[in-house]
Short mmCIF file of N, CA and C in Angstrom, two decimals:
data_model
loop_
_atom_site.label_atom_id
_atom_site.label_comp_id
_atom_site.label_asym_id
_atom_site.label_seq_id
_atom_site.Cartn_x
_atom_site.Cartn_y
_atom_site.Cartn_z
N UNK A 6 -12.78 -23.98 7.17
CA UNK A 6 -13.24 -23.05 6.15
C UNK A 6 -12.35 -21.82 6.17
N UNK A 7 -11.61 -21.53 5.13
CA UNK A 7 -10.69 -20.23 4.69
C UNK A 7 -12.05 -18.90 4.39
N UNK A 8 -11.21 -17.95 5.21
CA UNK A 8 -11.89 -16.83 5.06
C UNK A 8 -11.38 -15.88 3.71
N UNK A 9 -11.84 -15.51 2.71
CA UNK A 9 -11.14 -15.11 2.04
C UNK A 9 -12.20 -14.00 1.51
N UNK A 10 -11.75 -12.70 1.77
CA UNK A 10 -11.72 -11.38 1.87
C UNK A 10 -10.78 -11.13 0.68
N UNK A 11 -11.25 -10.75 -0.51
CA UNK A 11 -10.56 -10.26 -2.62
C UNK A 11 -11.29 -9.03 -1.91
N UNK A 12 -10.02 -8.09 -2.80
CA UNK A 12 -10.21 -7.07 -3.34
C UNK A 12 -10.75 -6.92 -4.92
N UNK A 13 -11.49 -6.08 -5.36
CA UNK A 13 -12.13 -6.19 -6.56
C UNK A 13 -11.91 -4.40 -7.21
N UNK A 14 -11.36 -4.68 -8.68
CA UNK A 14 -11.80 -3.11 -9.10
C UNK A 14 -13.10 -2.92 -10.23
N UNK A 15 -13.43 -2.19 -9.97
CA UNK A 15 -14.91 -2.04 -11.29
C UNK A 15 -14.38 -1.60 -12.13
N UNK A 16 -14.97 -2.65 -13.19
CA UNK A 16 -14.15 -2.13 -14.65
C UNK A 16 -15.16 -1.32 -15.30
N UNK A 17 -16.78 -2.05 -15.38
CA UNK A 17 -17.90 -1.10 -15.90
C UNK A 17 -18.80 -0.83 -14.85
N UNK A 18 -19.69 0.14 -14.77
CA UNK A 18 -20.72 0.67 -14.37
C UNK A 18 -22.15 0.50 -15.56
N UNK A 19 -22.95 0.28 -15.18
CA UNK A 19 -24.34 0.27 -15.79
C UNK A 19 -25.44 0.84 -15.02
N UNK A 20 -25.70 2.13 -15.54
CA UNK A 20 -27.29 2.78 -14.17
C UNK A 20 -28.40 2.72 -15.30
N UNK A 21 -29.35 2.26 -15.19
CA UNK A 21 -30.31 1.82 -15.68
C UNK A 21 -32.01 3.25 -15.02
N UNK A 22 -31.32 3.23 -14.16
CA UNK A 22 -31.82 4.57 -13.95
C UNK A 22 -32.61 3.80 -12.24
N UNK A 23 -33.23 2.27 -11.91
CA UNK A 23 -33.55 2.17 -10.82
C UNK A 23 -32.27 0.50 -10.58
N UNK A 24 -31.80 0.36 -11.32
CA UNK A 24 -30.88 -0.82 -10.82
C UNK A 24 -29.28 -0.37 -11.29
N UNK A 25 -28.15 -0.50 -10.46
CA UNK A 25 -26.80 -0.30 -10.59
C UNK A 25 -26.17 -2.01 -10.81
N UNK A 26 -25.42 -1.79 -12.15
CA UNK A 26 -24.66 -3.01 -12.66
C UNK A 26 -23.31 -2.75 -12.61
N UNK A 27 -22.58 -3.45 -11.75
CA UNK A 27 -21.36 -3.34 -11.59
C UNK A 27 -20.36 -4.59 -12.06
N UNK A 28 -19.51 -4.54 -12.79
CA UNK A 28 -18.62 -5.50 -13.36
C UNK A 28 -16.96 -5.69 -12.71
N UNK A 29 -16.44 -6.44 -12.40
CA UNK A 29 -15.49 -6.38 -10.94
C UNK A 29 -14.64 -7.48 -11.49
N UNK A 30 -13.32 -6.99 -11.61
CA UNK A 30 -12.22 -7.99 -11.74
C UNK A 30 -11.40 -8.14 -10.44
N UNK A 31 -10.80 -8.91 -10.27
CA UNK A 31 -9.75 -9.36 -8.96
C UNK A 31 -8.79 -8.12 -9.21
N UNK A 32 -8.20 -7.52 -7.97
CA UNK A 32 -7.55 -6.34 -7.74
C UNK A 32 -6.17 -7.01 -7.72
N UNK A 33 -5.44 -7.24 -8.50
CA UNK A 33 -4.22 -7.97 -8.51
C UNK A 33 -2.80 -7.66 -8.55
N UNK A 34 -1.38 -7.25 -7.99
CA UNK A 34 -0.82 -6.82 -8.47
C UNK A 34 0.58 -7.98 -9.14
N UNK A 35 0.78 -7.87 -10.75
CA UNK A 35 1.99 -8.86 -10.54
C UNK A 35 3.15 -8.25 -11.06
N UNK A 36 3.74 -9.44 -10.71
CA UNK A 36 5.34 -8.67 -11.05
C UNK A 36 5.42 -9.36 -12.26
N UNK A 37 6.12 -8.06 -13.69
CA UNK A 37 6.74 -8.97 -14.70
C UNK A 37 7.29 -10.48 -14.76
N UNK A 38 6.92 -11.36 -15.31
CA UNK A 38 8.28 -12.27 -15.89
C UNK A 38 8.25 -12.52 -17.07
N UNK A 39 9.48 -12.54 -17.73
CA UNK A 39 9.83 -13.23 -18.84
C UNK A 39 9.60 -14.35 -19.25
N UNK A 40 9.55 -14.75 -20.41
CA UNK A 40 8.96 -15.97 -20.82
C UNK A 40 10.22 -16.93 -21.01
N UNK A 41 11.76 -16.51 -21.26
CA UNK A 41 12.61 -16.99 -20.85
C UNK A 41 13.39 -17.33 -19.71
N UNK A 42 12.94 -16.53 -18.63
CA UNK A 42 13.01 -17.16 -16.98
C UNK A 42 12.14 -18.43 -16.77
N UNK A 43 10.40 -18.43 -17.81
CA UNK A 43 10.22 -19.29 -16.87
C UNK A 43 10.58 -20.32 -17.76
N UNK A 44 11.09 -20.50 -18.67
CA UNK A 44 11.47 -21.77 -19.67
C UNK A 44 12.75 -22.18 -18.82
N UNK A 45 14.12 -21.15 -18.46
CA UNK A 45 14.84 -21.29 -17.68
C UNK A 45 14.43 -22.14 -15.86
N UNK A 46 13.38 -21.51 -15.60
CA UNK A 46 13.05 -22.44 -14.73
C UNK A 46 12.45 -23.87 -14.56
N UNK A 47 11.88 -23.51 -15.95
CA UNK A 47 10.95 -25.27 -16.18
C UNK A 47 12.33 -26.59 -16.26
N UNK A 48 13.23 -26.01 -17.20
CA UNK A 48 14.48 -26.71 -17.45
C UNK A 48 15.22 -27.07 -15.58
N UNK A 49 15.39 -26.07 -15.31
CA UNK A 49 15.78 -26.36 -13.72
C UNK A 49 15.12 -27.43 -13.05
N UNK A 50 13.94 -27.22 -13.37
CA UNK A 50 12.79 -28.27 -12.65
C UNK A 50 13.45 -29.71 -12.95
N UNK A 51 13.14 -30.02 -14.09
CA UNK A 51 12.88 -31.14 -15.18
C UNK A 51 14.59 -31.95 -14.95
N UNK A 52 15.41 -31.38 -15.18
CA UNK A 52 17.11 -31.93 -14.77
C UNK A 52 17.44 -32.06 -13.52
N UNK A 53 17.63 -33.22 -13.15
CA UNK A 53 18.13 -33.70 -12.09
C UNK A 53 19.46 -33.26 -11.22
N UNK A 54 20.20 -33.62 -12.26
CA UNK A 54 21.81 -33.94 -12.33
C UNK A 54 22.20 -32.22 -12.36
N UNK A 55 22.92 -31.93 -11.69
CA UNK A 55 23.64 -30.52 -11.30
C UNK A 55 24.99 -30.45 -12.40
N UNK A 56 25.61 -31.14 -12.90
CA UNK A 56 26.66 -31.36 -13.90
C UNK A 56 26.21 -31.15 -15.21
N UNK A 57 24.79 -31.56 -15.63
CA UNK A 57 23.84 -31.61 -16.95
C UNK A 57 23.27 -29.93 -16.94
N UNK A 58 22.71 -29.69 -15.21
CA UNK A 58 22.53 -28.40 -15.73
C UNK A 58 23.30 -27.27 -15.80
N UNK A 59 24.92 -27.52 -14.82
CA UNK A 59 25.66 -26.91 -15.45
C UNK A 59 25.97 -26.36 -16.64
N UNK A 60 26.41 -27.59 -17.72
CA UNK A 60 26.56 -27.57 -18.98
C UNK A 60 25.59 -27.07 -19.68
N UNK A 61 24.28 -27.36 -19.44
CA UNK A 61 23.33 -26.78 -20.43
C UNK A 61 22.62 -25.68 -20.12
N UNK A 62 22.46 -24.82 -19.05
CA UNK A 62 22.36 -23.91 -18.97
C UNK A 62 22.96 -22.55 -19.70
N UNK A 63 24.28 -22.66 -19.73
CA UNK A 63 25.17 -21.31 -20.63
C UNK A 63 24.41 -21.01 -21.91
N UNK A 64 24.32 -22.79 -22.35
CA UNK A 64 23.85 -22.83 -24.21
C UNK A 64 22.37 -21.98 -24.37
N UNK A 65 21.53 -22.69 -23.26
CA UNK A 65 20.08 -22.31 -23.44
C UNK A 65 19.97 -20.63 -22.92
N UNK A 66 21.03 -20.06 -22.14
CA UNK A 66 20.65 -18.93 -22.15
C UNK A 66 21.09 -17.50 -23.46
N UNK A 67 21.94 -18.68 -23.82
CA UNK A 67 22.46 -18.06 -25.27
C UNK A 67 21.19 -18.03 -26.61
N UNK A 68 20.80 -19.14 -26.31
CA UNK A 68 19.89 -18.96 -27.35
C UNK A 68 18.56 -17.75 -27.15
N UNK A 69 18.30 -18.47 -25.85
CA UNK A 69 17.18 -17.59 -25.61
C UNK A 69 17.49 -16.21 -25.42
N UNK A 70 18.46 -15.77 -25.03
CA UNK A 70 19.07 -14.26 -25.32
C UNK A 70 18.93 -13.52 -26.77
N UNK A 71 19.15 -14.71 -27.48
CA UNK A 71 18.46 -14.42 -28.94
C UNK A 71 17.48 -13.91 -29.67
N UNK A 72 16.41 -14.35 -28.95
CA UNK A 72 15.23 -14.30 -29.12
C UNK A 72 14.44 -13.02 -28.46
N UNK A 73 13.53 -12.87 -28.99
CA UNK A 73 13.01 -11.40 -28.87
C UNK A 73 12.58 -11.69 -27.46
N UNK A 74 12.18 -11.03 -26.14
CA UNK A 74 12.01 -11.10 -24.82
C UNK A 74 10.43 -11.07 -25.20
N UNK A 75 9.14 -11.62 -24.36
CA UNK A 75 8.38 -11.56 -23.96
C UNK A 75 7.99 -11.42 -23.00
N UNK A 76 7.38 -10.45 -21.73
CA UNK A 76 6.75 -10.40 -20.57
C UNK A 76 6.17 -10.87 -20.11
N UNK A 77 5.30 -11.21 -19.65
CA UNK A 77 4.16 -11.87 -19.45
C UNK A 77 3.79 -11.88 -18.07
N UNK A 78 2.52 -11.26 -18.23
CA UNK A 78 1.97 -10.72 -16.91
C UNK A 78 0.20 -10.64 -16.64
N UNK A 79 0.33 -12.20 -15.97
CA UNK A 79 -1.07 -12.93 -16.38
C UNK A 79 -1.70 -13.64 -15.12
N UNK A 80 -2.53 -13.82 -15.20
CA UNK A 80 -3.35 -14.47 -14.13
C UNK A 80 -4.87 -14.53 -14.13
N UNK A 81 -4.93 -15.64 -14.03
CA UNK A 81 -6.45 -16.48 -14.35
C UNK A 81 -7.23 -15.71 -13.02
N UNK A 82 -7.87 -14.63 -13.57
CA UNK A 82 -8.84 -13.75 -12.38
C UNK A 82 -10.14 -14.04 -12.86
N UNK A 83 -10.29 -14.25 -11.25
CA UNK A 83 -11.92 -13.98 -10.99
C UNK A 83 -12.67 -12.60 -11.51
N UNK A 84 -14.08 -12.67 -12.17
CA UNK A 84 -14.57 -12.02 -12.70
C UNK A 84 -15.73 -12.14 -11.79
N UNK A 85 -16.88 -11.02 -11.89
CA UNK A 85 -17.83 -10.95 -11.23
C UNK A 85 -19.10 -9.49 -11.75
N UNK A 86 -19.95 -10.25 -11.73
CA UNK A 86 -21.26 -9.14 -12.27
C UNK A 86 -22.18 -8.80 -10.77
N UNK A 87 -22.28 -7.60 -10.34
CA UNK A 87 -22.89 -7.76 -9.74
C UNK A 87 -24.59 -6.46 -10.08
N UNK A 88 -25.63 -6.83 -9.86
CA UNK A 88 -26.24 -6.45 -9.87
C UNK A 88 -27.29 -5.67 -8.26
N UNK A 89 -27.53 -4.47 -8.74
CA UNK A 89 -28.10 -3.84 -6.84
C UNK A 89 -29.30 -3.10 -7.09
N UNK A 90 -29.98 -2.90 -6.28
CA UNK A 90 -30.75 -1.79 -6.26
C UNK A 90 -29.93 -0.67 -5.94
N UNK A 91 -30.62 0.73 -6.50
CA UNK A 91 -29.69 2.04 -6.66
C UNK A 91 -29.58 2.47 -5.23
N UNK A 92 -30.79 1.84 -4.25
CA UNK A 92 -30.67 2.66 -2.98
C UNK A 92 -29.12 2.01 -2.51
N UNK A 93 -29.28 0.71 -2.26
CA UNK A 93 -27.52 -0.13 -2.12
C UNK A 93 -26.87 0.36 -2.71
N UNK A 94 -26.43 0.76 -3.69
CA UNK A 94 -25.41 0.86 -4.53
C UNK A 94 -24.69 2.50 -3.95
N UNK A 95 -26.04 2.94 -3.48
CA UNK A 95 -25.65 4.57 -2.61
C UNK A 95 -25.16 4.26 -1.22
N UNK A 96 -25.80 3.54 -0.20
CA UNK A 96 -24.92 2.95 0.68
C UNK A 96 -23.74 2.36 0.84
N UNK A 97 -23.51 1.60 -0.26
CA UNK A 97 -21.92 1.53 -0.20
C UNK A 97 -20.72 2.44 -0.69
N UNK A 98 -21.36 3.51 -0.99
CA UNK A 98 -20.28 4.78 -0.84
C UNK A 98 -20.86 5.15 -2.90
N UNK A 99 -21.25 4.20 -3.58
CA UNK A 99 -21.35 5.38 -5.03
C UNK A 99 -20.17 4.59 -5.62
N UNK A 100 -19.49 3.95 -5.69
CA UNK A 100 -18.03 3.51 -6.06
C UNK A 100 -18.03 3.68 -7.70
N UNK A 101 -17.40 4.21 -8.37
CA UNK A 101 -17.30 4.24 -9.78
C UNK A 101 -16.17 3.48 -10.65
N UNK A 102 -15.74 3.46 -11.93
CA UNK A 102 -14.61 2.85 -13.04
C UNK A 102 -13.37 2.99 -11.75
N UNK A 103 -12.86 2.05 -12.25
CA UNK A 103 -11.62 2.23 -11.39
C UNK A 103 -11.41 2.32 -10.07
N UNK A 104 -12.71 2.75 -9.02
CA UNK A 104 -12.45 2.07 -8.10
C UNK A 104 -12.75 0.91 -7.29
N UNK A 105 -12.16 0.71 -6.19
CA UNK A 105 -11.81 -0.81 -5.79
C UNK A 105 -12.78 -0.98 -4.47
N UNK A 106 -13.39 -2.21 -4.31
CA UNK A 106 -14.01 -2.71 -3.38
C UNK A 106 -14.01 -4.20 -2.96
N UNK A 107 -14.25 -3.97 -1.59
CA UNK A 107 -13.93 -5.75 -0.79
C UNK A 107 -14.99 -6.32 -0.93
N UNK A 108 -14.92 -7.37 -1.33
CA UNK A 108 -16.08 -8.59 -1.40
C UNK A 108 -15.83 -9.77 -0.26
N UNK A 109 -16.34 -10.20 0.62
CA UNK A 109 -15.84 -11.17 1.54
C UNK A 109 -16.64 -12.02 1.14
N UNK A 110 -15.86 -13.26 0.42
CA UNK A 110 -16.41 -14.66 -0.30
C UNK A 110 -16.55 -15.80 1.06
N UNK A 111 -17.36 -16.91 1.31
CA UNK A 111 -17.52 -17.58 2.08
C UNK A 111 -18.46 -18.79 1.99
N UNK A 112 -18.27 -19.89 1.97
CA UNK A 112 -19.15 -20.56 2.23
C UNK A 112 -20.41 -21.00 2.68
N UNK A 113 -21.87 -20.69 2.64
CA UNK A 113 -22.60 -20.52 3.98
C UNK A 113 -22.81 -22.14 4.51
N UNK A 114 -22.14 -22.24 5.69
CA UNK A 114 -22.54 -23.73 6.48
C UNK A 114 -23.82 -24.04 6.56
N UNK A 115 -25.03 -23.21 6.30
CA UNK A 115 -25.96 -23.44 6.63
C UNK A 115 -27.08 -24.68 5.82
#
């Protein structure tokens, strides 16, 4: 069993006045890529022959040099609602928008 300890940031807050609703995305950081690196890489993948991708590499980066650049900076995150009583929600420090808290996810063997 993997121990896996996410960081989480709160995106909303909800005080209801006796229950705290907290809304929590995965704390993630990524690095840019282009959408023509990874087409450039899929092609790498997919060709075998080192002579084929010689040759066709120059062409495909010509074209795609062409083309308007896209970024893309994505990742399929975990989402999470959590709901507390206000006295909890004061024990764990008050945490508000934007800031970040550990959730330690786990299996229970029991």
């Amino acid at each position: 069993m993997e121990d896996t300890q996410i960081r989480y940031k709160i995106t909303q807050l909800s005080d209801n006045g006796i229950n705290i609703t907290l809304s929590l995305i995965e704390d993630i950081e990524l690095e840019a890529v282009s959408q023509q690196q990874l087409m450039l890489e899929a092609i790498d993948r997919s060709i075998s022959d080192e002579e084929v991708k010689k040759q066709i590499r120059p062409i495909l980066e010509a074209i795609l040099r062409s083309q308007p650049q896209t970024v893309i900076k994505t990742y399929p995150k975990t989402v999470i609602q959590i709901n507390m009583p206000r006295k909890k929600y004061q024990n764990i420090g008050s945490p508000g928008v934007g800031n970040r808290i550990l959730i330690d996810i786990k299996r229970d063997s029991k």
